[in-house]
Coordinates of C-alpha atoms in Angstrom, one line a residue:
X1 CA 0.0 0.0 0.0
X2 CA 3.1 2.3 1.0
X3 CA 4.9 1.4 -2.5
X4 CA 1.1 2.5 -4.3
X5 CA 0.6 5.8 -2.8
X6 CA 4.2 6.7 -3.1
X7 CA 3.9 6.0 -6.8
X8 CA 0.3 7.5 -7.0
X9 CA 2.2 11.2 -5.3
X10 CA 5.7 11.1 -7.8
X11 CA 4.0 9.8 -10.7
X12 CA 3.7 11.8 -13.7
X13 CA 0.1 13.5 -14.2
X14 CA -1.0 13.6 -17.9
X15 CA -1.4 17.3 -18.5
X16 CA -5.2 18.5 -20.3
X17 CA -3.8 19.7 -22.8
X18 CA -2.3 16.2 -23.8
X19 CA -5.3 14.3 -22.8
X20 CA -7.5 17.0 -25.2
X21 CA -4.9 16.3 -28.2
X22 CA -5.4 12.6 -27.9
X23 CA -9.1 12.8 -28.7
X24 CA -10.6 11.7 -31.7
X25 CA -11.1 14.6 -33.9
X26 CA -14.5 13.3 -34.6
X27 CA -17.0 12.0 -32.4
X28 CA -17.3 7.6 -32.9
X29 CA -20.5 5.3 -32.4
X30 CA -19.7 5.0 -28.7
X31 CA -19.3 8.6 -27.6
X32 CA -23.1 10.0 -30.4
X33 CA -24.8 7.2 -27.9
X34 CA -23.4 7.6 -24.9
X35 CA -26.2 9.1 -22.9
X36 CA -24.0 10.4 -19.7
X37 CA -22.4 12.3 -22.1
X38 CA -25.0 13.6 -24.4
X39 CA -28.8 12.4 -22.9
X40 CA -30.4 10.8 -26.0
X41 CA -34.1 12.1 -24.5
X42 CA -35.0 16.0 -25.2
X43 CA -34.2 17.9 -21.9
X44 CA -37.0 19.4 -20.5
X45 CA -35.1 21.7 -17.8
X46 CA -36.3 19.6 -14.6
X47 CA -33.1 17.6 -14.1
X48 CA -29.5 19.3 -14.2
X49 CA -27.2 18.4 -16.7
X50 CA -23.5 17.5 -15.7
X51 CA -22.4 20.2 -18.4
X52 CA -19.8 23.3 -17.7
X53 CA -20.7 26.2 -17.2
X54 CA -20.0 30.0 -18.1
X55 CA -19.8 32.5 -15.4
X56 CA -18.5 35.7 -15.5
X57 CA -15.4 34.7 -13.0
X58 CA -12.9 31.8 -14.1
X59 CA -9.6 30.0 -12.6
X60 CA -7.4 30.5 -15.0
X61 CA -8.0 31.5 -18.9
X62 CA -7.1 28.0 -19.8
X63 CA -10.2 26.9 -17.5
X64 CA -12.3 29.3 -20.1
X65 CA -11.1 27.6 -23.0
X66 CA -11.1 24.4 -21.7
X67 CA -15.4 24.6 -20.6
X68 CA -15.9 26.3 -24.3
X69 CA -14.2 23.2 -25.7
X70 CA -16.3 21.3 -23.6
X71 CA -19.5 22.6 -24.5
X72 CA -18.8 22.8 -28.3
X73 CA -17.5 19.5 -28.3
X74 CA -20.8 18.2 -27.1
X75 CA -23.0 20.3 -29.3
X76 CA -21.6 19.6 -32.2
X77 CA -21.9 15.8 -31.2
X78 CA -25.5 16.4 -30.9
X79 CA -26.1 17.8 -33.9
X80 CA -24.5 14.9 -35.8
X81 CA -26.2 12.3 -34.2
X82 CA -29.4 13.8 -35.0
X83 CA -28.2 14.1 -38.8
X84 CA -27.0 10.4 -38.9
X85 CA -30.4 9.4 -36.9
X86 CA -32.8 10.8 -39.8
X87 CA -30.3 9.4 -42.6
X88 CA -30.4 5.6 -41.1
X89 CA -34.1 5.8 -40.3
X90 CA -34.6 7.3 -43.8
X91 CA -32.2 4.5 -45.4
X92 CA -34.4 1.7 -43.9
X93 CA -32.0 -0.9 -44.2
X94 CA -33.5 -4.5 -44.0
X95 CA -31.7 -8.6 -44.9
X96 CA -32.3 -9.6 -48.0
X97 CA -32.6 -13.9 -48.7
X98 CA -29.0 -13.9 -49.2
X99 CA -27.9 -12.5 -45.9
X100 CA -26.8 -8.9 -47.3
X101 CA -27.9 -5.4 -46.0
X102 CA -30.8 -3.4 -48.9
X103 CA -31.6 -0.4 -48.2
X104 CA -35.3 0.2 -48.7
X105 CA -35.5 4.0 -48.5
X106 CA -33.1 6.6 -49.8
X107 CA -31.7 9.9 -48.2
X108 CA -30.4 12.4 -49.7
X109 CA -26.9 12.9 -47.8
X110 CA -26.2 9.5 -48.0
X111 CA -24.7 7.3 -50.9
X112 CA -23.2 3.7 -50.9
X113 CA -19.6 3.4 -50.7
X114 CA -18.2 0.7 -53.5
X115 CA -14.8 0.9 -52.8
X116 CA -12.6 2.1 -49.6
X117 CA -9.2 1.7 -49.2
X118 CA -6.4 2.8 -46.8
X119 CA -3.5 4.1 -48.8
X120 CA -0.7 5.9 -46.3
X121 CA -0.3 5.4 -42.6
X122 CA 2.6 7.9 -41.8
X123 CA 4.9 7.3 -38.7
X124 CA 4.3 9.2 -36.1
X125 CA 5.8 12.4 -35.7
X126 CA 8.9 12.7 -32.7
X127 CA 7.2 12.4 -29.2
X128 CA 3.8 11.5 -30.2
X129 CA 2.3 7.6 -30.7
X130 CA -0.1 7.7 -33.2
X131 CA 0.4 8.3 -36.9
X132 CA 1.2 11.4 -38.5
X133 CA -1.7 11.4 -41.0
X134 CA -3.6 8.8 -42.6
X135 CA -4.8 9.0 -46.1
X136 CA -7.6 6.6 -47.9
X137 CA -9.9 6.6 -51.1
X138 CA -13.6 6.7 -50.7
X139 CA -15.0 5.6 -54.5
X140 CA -18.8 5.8 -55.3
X141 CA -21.2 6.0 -58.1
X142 CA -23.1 9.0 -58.7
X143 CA -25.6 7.5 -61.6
X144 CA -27.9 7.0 -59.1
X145 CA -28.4 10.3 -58.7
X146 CA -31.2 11.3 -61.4
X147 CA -32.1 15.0 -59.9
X148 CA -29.0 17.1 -61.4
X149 CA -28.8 19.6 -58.1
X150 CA -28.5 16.6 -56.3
X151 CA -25.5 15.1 -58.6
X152 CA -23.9 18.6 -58.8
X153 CA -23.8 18.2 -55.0
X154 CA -22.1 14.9 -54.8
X155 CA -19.8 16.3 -57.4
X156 CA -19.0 20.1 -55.6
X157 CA -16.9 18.5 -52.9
X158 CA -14.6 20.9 -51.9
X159 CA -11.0 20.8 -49.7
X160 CA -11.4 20.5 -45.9
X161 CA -15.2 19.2 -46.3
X162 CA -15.8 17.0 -43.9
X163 CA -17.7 14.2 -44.2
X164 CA -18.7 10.9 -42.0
X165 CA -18.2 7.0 -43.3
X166 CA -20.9 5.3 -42.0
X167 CA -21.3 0.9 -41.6
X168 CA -24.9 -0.2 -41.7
X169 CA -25.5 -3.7 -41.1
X170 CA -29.5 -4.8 -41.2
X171 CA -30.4 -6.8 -38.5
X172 CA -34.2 -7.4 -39.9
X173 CA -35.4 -9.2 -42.8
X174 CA -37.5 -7.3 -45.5
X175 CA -41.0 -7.0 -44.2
X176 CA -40.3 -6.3 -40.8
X177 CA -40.2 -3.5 -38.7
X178 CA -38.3 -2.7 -36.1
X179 CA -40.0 -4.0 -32.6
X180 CA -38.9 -0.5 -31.3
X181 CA -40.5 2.1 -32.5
X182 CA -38.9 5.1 -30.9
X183 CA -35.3 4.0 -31.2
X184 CA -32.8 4.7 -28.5
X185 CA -29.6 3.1 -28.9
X186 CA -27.3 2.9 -31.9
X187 CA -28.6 -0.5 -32.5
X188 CA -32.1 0.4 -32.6
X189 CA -30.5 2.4 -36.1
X190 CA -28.0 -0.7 -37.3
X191 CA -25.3 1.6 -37.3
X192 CA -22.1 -0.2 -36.2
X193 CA -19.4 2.3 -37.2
X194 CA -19.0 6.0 -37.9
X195 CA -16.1 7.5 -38.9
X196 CA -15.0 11.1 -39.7
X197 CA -12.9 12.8 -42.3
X198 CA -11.8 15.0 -44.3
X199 CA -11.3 15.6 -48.1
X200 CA -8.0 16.7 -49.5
X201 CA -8.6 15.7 -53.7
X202 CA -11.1 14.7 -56.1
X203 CA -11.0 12.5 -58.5
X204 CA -13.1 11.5 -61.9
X205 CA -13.2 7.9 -63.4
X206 CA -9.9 8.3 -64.9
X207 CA -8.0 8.5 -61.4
X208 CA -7.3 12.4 -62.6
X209 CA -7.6 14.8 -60.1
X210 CA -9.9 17.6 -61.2
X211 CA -10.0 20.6 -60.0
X212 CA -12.7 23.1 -60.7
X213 CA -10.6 26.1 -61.4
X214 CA -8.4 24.7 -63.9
X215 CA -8.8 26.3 -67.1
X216 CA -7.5 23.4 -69.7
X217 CA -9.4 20.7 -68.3
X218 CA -13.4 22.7 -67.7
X219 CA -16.5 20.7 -67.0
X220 CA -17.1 18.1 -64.5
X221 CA -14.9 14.8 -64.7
X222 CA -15.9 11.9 -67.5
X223 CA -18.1 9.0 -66.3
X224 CA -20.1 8.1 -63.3
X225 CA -17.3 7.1 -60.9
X226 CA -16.3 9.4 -58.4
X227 CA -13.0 8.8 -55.8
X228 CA -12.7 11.3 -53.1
X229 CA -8.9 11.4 -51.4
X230 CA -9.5 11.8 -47.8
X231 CA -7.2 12.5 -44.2
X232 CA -8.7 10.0 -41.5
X233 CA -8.4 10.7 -37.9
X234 CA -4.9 9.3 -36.5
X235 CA -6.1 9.3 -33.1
X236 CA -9.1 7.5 -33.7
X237 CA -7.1 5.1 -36.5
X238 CA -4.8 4.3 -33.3
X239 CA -7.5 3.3 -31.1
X240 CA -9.2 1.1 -33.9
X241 CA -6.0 -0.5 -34.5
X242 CA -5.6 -1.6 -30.8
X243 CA -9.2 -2.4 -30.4
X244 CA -8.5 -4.8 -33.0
X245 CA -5.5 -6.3 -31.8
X246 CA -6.3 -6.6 -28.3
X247 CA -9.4 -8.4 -29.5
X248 CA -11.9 -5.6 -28.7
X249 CA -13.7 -6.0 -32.0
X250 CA -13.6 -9.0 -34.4
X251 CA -13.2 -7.5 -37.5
X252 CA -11.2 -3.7 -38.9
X253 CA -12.9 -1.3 -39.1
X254 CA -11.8 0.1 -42.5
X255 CA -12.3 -3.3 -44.1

């Protein structure tokens, strides 16, 4: 006991600044459902919420910062769950015979993915332990996509967008409907993953990137194919990595 609170006093504290870098950049499937965190039921003001709060006096102008973090952090989390709740229940995605995941509906912000790939996994940087930056290719097929406003949007993707990679599995058969009508939990939705990032390129069927201020090559890229060159979150890449090796999950999550 002596040897454990002599440790526990000399140890090294992990500093917040440190503990706010290592963070996912974007919010995962555990943290949109994780109701002491963000309470999946509408407040109604009769309860208080654990949340941080603004006064006029402060500790320190770190402690400022840090409850603004805070707070934006879990808006903005709220807001996407709500976006990704109305595009699963909209997608309605059901078995079919053969065991695969339909979707039944459609939603506008969403399209399948055909192809994803991880292309660079960068070695972390001096001091740090996860990757530098990780790149991957998102491909998918915009012929689907008969209203032309709505192609034009799948097509005006620009630098720094941010967009959210999400794995659906079905988990009833077509005809059914979910025993739950008011769904609550992330399964209640048959979402398994979500994943956040960010595009640097676009490019058209050819693998050429296009870019819509290049004089020589106007118009919109040739064919129906679309690849998007995106940055994935290192921290969260880290964390899905050791998940997986550790035996936390059976499968990647990027496969």
């Amino acid at each position: 006991v002596l040897s454990e609170i002599a440790v526990s006093t000399h140890e090294v504290r992990v500093s917040q600044l440190d503990a706010i870098n290592a963070l996912p950049l974007y919010p995962g499937e555990n943290l949109l459902w994780d109701e002491n965190v963000v309470p999946t039921l509408n407040y109604t003001g009769q309860d208080a919420l654990a949340l941080p709060k603004l006064n006029l006096q402060y500790l320190t102008f770190h402690d400022y910062l840090l409850r603004n973090f805070n707070l934006f952090r879990l808006e903005s989390t709220y807001e996407i769950r709500q976006d990704v709740q109305d595009a699963t229940l909209r997608l309605r995605p059901r078995l079919a015979p053969d065991g695969k995941t339909v979707f039944q509906g459609w939603a506008r912000n969403c399209l399948p993915v055909e192809a994803f790939s991880v292309c660079t996994v960068a070695a972390a940087n001096l001091g740090e332990n996860k990757p530098a930056f990780v790149s991957a290719e998102v491909t998918y097929d915009v012929g689907s996509c008969r209203d032309h406003r709505l192609r034009r949007e799948w097509e005006d993707f620009r630098e720094h967008d941010v967009l959210f990679l999400l794995t659906v599995r079905a988990k009833y058969r077509m005809g059914e409907n979910p025993p739950n009508t008011q769904a609550k939990s992330r399964e209640d939705y048959c979402l398994e993953y979500i994943r956040g990032c960010e595009v640097v390129g676009f490019l058209g069927e050819d693998n050429q990137v296009w870019n819509r201020n290049d004089r020589k090559h106007p118009g919109l890229p040739r064919g129906d194919k679309r690849t998007l060159r995106v940055l994935l979150d290192p921290a969260q890449y880290k964390l899905d990595v050791d998940a997986k090796q550790s035996g936390a999950i059976d499968t990647s999550v990027y496969n």
